[in-house]
PDB file of C-alpha atoms in Angstrom:
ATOM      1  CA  UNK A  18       0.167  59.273 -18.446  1.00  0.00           C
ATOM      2  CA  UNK A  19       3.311  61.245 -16.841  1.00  0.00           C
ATOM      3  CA  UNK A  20       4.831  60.272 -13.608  1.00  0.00           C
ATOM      4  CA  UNK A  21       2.821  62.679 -11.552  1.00  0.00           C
ATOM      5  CA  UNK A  22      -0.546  60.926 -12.600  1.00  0.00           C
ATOM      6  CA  UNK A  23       0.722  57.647 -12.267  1.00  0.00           C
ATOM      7  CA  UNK A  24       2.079  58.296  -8.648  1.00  0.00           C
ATOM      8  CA  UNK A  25      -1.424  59.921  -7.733  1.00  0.00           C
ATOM      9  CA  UNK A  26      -3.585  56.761  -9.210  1.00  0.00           C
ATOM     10  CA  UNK A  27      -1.305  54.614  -6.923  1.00  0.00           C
ATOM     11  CA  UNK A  28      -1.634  56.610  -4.148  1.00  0.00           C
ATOM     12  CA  UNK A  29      -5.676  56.953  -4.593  1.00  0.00           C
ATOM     13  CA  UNK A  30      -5.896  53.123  -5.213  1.00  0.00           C
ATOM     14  CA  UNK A  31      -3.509  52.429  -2.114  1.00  0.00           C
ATOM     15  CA  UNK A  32      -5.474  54.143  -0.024  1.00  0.00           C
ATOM     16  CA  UNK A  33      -8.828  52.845  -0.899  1.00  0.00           C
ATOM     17  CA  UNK A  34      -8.055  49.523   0.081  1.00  0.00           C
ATOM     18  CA  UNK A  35      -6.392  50.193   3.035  1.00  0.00           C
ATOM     19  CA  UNK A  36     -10.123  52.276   3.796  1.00  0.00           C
ATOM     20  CA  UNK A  37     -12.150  49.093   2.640  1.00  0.00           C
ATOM     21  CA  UNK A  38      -9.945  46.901   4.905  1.00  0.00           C
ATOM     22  CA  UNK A  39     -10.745  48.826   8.284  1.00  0.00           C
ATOM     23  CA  UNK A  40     -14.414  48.990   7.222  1.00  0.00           C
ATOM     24  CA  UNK A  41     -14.341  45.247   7.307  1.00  0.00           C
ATOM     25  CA  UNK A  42     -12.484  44.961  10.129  1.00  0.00           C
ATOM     26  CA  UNK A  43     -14.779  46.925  12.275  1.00  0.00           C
ATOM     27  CA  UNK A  44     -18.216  46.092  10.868  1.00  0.00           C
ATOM     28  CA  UNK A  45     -17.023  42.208  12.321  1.00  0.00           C
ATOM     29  CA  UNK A  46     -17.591  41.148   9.048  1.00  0.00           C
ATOM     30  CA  UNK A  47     -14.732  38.984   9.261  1.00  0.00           C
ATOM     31  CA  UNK A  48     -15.137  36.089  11.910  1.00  0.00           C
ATOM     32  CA  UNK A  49     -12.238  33.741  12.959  1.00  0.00           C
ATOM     33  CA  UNK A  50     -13.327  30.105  11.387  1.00  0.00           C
ATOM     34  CA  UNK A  51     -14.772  27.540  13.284  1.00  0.00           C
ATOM     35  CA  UNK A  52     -12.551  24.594  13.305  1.00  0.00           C
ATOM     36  CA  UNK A  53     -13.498  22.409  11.086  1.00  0.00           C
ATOM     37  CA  UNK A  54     -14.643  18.127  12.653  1.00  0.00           C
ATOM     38  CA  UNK A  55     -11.563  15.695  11.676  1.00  0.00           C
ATOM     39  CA  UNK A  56     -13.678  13.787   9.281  1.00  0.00           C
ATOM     40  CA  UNK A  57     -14.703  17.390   7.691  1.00  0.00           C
ATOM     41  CA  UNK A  58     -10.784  18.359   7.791  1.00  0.00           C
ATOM     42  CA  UNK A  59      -9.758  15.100   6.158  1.00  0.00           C
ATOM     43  CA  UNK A  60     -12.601  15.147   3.814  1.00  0.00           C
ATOM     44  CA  UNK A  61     -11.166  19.425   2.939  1.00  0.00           C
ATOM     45  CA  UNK A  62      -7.502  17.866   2.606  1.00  0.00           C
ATOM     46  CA  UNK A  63      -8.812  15.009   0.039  1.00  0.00           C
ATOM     47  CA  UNK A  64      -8.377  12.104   1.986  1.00  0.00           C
ATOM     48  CA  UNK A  65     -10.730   9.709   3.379  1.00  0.00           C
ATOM     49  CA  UNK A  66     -11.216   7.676   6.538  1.00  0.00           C
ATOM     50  CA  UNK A  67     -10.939   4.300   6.367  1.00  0.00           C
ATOM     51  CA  UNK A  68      -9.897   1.338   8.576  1.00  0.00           C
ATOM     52  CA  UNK A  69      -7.387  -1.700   7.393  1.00  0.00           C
ATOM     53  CA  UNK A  70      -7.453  -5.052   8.957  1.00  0.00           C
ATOM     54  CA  UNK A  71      -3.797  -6.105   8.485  1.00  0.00           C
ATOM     55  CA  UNK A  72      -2.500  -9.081  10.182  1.00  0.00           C
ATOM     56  CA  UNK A  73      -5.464  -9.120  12.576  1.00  0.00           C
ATOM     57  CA  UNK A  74      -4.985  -6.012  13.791  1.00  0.00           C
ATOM     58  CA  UNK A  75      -7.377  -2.509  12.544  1.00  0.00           C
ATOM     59  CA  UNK A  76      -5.805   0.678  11.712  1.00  0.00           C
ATOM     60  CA  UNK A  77      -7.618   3.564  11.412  1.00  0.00           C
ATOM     61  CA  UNK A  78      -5.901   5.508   8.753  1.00  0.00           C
ATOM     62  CA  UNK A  79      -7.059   8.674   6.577  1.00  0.00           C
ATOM     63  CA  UNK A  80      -5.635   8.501   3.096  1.00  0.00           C
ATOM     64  CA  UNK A  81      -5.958   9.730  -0.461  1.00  0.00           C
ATOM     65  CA  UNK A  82      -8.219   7.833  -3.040  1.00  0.00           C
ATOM     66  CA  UNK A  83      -5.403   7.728  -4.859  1.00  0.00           C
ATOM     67  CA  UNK A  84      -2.750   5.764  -2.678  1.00  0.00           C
ATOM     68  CA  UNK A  85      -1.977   2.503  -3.220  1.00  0.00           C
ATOM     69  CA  UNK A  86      -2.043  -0.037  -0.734  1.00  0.00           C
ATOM     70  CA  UNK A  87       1.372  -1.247  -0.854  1.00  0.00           C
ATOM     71  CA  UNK A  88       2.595   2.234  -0.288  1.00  0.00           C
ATOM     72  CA  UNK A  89       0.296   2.702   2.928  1.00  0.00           C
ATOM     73  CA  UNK A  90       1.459  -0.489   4.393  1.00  0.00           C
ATOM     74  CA  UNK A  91       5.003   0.337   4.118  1.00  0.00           C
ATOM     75  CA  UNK A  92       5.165   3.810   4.551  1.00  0.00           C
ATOM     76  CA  UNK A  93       2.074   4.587   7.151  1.00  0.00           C
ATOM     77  CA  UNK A  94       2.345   1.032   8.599  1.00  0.00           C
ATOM     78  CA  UNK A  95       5.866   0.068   8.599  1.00  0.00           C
ATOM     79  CA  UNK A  96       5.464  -3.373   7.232  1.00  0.00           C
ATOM     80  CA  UNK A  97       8.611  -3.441   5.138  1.00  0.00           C
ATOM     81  CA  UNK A  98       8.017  -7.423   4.660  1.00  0.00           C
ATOM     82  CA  UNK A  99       5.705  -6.771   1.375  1.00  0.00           C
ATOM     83  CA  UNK A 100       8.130  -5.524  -1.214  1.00  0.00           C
ATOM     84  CA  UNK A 101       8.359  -3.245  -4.072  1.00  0.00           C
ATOM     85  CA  UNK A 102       9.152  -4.447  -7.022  1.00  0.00           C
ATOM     86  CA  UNK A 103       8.180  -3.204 -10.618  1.00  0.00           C
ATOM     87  CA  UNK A 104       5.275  -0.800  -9.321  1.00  0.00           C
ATOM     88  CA  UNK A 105       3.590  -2.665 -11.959  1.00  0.00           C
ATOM     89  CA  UNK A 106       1.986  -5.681 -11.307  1.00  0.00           C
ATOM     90  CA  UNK A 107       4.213  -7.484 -13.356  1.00  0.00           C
ATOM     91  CA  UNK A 108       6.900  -9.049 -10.922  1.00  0.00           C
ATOM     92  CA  UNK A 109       4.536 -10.219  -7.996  1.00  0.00           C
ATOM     93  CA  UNK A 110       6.910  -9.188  -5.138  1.00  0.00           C
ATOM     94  CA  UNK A 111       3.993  -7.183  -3.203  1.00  0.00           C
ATOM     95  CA  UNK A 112       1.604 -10.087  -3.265  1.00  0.00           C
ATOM     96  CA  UNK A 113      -0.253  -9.838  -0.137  1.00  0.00           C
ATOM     97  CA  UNK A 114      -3.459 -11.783   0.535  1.00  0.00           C
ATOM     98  CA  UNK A 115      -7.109 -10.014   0.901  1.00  0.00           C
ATOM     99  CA  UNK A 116     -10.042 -12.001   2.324  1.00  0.00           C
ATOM    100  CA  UNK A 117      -7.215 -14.929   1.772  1.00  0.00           C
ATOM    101  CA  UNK A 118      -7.113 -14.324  -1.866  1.00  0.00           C
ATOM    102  CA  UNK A 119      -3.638 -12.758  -3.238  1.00  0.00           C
ATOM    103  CA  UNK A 120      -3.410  -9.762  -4.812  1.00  0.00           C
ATOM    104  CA  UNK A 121      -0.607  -7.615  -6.162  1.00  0.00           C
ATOM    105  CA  UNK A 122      -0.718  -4.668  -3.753  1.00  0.00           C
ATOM    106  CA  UNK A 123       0.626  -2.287  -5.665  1.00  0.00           C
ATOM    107  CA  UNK A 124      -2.114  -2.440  -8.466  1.00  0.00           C
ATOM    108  CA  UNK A 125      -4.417  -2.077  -4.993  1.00  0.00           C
ATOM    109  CA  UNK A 126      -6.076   1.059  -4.142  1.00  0.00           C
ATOM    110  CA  UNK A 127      -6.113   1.359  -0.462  1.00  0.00           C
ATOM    111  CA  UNK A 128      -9.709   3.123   0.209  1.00  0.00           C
ATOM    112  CA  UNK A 129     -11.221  -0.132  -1.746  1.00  0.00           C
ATOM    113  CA  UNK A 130      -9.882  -2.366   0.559  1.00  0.00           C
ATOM    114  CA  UNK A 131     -11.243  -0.574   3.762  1.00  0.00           C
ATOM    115  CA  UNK A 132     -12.406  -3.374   6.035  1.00  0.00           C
ATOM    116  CA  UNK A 133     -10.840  -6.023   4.043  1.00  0.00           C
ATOM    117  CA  UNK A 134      -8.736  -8.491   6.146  1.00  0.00           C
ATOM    118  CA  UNK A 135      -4.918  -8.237   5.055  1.00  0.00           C
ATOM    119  CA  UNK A 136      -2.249 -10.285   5.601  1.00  0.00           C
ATOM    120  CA  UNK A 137       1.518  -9.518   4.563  1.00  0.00           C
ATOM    121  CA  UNK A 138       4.285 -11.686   5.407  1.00  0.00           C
ATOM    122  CA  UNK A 139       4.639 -10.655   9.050  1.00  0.00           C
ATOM    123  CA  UNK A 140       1.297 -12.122   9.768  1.00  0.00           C
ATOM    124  CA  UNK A 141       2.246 -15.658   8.897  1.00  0.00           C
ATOM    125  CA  UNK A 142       4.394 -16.192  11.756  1.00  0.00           C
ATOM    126  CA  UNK A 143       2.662 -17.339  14.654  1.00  0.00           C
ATOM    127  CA  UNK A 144       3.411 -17.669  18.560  1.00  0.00           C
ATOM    128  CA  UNK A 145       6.808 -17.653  17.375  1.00  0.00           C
ATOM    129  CA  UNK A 146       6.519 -20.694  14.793  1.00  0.00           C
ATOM    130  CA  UNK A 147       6.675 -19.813  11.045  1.00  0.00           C
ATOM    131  CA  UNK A 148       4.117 -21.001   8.624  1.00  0.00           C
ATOM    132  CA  UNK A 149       4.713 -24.432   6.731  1.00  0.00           C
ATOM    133  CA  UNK A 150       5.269 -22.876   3.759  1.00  0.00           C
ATOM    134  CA  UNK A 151       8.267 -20.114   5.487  1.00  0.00           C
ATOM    135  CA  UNK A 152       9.867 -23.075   6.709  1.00  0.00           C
ATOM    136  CA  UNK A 153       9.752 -25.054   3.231  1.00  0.00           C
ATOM    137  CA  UNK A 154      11.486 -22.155   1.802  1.00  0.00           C
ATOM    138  CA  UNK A 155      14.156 -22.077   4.155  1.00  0.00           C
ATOM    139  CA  UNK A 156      14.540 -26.104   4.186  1.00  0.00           C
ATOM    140  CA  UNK A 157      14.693 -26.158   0.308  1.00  0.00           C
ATOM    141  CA  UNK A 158      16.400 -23.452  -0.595  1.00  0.00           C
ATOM    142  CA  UNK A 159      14.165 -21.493  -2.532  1.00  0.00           C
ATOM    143  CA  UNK A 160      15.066 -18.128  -1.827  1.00  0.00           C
ATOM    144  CA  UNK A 161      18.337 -16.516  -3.109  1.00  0.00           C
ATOM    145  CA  UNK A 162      18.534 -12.444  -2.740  1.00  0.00           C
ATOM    146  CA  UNK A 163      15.533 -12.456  -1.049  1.00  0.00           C
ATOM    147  CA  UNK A 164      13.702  -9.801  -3.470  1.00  0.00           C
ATOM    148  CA  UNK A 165      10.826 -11.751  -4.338  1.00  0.00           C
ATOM    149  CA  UNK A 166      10.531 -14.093  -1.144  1.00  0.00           C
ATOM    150  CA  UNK A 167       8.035 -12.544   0.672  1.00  0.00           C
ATOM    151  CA  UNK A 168       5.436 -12.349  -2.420  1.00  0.00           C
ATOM    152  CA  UNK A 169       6.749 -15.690  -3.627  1.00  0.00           C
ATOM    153  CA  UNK A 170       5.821 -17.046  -0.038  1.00  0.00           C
ATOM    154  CA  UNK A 171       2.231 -14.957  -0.149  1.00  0.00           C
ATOM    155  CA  UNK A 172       1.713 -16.608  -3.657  1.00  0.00           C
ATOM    156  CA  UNK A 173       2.400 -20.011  -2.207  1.00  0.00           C
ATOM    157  CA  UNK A 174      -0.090 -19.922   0.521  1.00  0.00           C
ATOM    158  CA  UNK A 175      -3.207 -18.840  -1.255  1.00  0.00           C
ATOM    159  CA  UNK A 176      -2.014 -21.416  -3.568  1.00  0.00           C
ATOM    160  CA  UNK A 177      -2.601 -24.231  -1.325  1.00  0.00           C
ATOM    161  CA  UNK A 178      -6.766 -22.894  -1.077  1.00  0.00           C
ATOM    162  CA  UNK A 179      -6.707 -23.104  -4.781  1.00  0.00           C
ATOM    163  CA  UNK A 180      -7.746 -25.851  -7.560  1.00  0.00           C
ATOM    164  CA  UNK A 181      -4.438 -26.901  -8.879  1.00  0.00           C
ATOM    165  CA  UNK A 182      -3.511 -29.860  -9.966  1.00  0.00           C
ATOM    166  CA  UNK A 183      -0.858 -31.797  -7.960  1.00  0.00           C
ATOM    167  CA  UNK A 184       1.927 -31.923 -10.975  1.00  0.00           C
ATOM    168  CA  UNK A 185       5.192 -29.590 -10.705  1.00  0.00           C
ATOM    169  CA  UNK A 186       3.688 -28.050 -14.364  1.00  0.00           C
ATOM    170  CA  UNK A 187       0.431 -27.214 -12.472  1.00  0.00           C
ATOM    171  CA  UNK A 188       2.379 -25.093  -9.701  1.00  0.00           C
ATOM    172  CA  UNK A 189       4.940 -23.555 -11.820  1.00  0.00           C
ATOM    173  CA  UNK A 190       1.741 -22.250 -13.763  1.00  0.00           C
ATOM    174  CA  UNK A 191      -0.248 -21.113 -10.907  1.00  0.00           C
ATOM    175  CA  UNK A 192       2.914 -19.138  -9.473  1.00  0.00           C
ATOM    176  CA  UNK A 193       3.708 -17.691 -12.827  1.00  0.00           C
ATOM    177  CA  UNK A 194       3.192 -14.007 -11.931  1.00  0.00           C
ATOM    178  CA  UNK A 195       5.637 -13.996  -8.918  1.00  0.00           C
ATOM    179  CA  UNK A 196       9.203 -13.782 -10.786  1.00  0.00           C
ATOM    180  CA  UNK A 197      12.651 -14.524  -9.577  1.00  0.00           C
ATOM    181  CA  UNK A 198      15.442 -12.729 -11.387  1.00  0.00           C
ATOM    182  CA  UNK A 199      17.888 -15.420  -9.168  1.00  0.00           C
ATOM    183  CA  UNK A 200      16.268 -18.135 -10.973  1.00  0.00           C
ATOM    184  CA  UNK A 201      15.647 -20.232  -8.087  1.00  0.00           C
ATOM    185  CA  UNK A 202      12.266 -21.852  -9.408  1.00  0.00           C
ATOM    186  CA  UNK A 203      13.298 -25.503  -9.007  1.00  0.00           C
ATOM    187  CA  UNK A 204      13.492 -24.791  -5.272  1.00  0.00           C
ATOM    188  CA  UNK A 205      10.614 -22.957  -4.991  1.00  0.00           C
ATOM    189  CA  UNK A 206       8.441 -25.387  -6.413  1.00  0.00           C
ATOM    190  CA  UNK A 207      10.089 -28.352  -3.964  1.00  0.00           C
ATOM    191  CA  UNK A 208       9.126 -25.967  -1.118  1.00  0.00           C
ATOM    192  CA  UNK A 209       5.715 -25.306  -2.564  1.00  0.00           C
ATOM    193  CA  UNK A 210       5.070 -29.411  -3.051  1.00  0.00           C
ATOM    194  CA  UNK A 211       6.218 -30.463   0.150  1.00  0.00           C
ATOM    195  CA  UNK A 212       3.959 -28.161   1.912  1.00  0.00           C
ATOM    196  CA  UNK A 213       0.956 -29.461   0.029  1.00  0.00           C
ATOM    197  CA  UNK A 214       1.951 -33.034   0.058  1.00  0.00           C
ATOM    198  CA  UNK A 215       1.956 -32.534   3.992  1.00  0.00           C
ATOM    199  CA  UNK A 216       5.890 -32.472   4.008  1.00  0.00           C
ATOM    200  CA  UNK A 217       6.169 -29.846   6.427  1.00  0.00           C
TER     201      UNK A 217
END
């Protein structure tokens, strides 16, 4: 094909489509979209509407079926208390407690957890008096960098709803998936016993 008939088939092809364009236009054919309802929008975008109970308080949230929970309470919620750690499961610094049972929140889908009642560290705190089990930490020491308090803590007070038995072996067991790369497990298991032997 020489330049002239190329230039011509571009031209002819051009022009049809400009034709078929103004046809549409004109016949109406084309109508501006309806605005889509919020749940429909969300529902287009992938996520899903869901509400979280989190420290006795419910926040209506949309997110993807995908996103964890740790992620939406510190990034959507703020809660910076619940810490990431190994993304993993393996370190127990996101430990948060659902329906009073702890979980690692970062193995935690948030849409399966929609109604659920949540509580991070922040929630422990109450009319401006920490928990037994916040103060026990502070009192014996068993925090050093801080990293891993806040799940260590979370870990401590589901513990006390549990069936453990009352030896130091017992506790160090039952807290084994919360880790402390400062090594302060002697402390943490003082704190941890003096709570449940009503020290505190």
């Amino acid at each position: 094909m020489d330049e002239l008939s190329r230039r011509s088939f571009l031209s002819r092809v051009g022009m049809s489509g400009l034709a078929l364009g103004a046809r549409t236009l004109s016949s109406g054919a084309r109508a501006d979209p309806v605005s889509p309802a919020p749940a429909e929008a969300a529902a287009a975008a992938g996520r899903v509407p869901i509400t979280l109970r989190v420290n006795g308080r419910a926040h209506a949230l949309e997110v993807e079926p995908r996103e964890i929970l740790l992620d939406v309470l510190r990034e959507r919620l703020h809660l910076f208390g619940t810490k990431k750690g190994c993304d993993h499961g393996q370190c127990g610094a996101c430990t948060v407690l659902a329906d009073g049972r702890r979980i690692d929140s970062c193995l935690a889908l948030a849409v399966a957890h929609d109604g659920t009642e949540i509580t991070t560290i922040e929630g422990l705190e109450q009319n401006g008096r920490l928990h037994p089990m916040q103060a026990a930490f502070l009192d014996c020491d068993g925090f050093q960098c801080g990293a891993c308090t806040s799940g260590q803590i979370m870990s401590a007070v589901a513990l006390l709803h549990e069936p453990v038995g009352g030896a130091d072996r017992w506790v160090k067991e039952a807290m084994s998936g919360n880790l402390c790369r400062c090594g302060a497990y002697q402390n943490i298991v003082a704190a941890v016993q003096r709570v449940r032997h009503g020290g505190v």
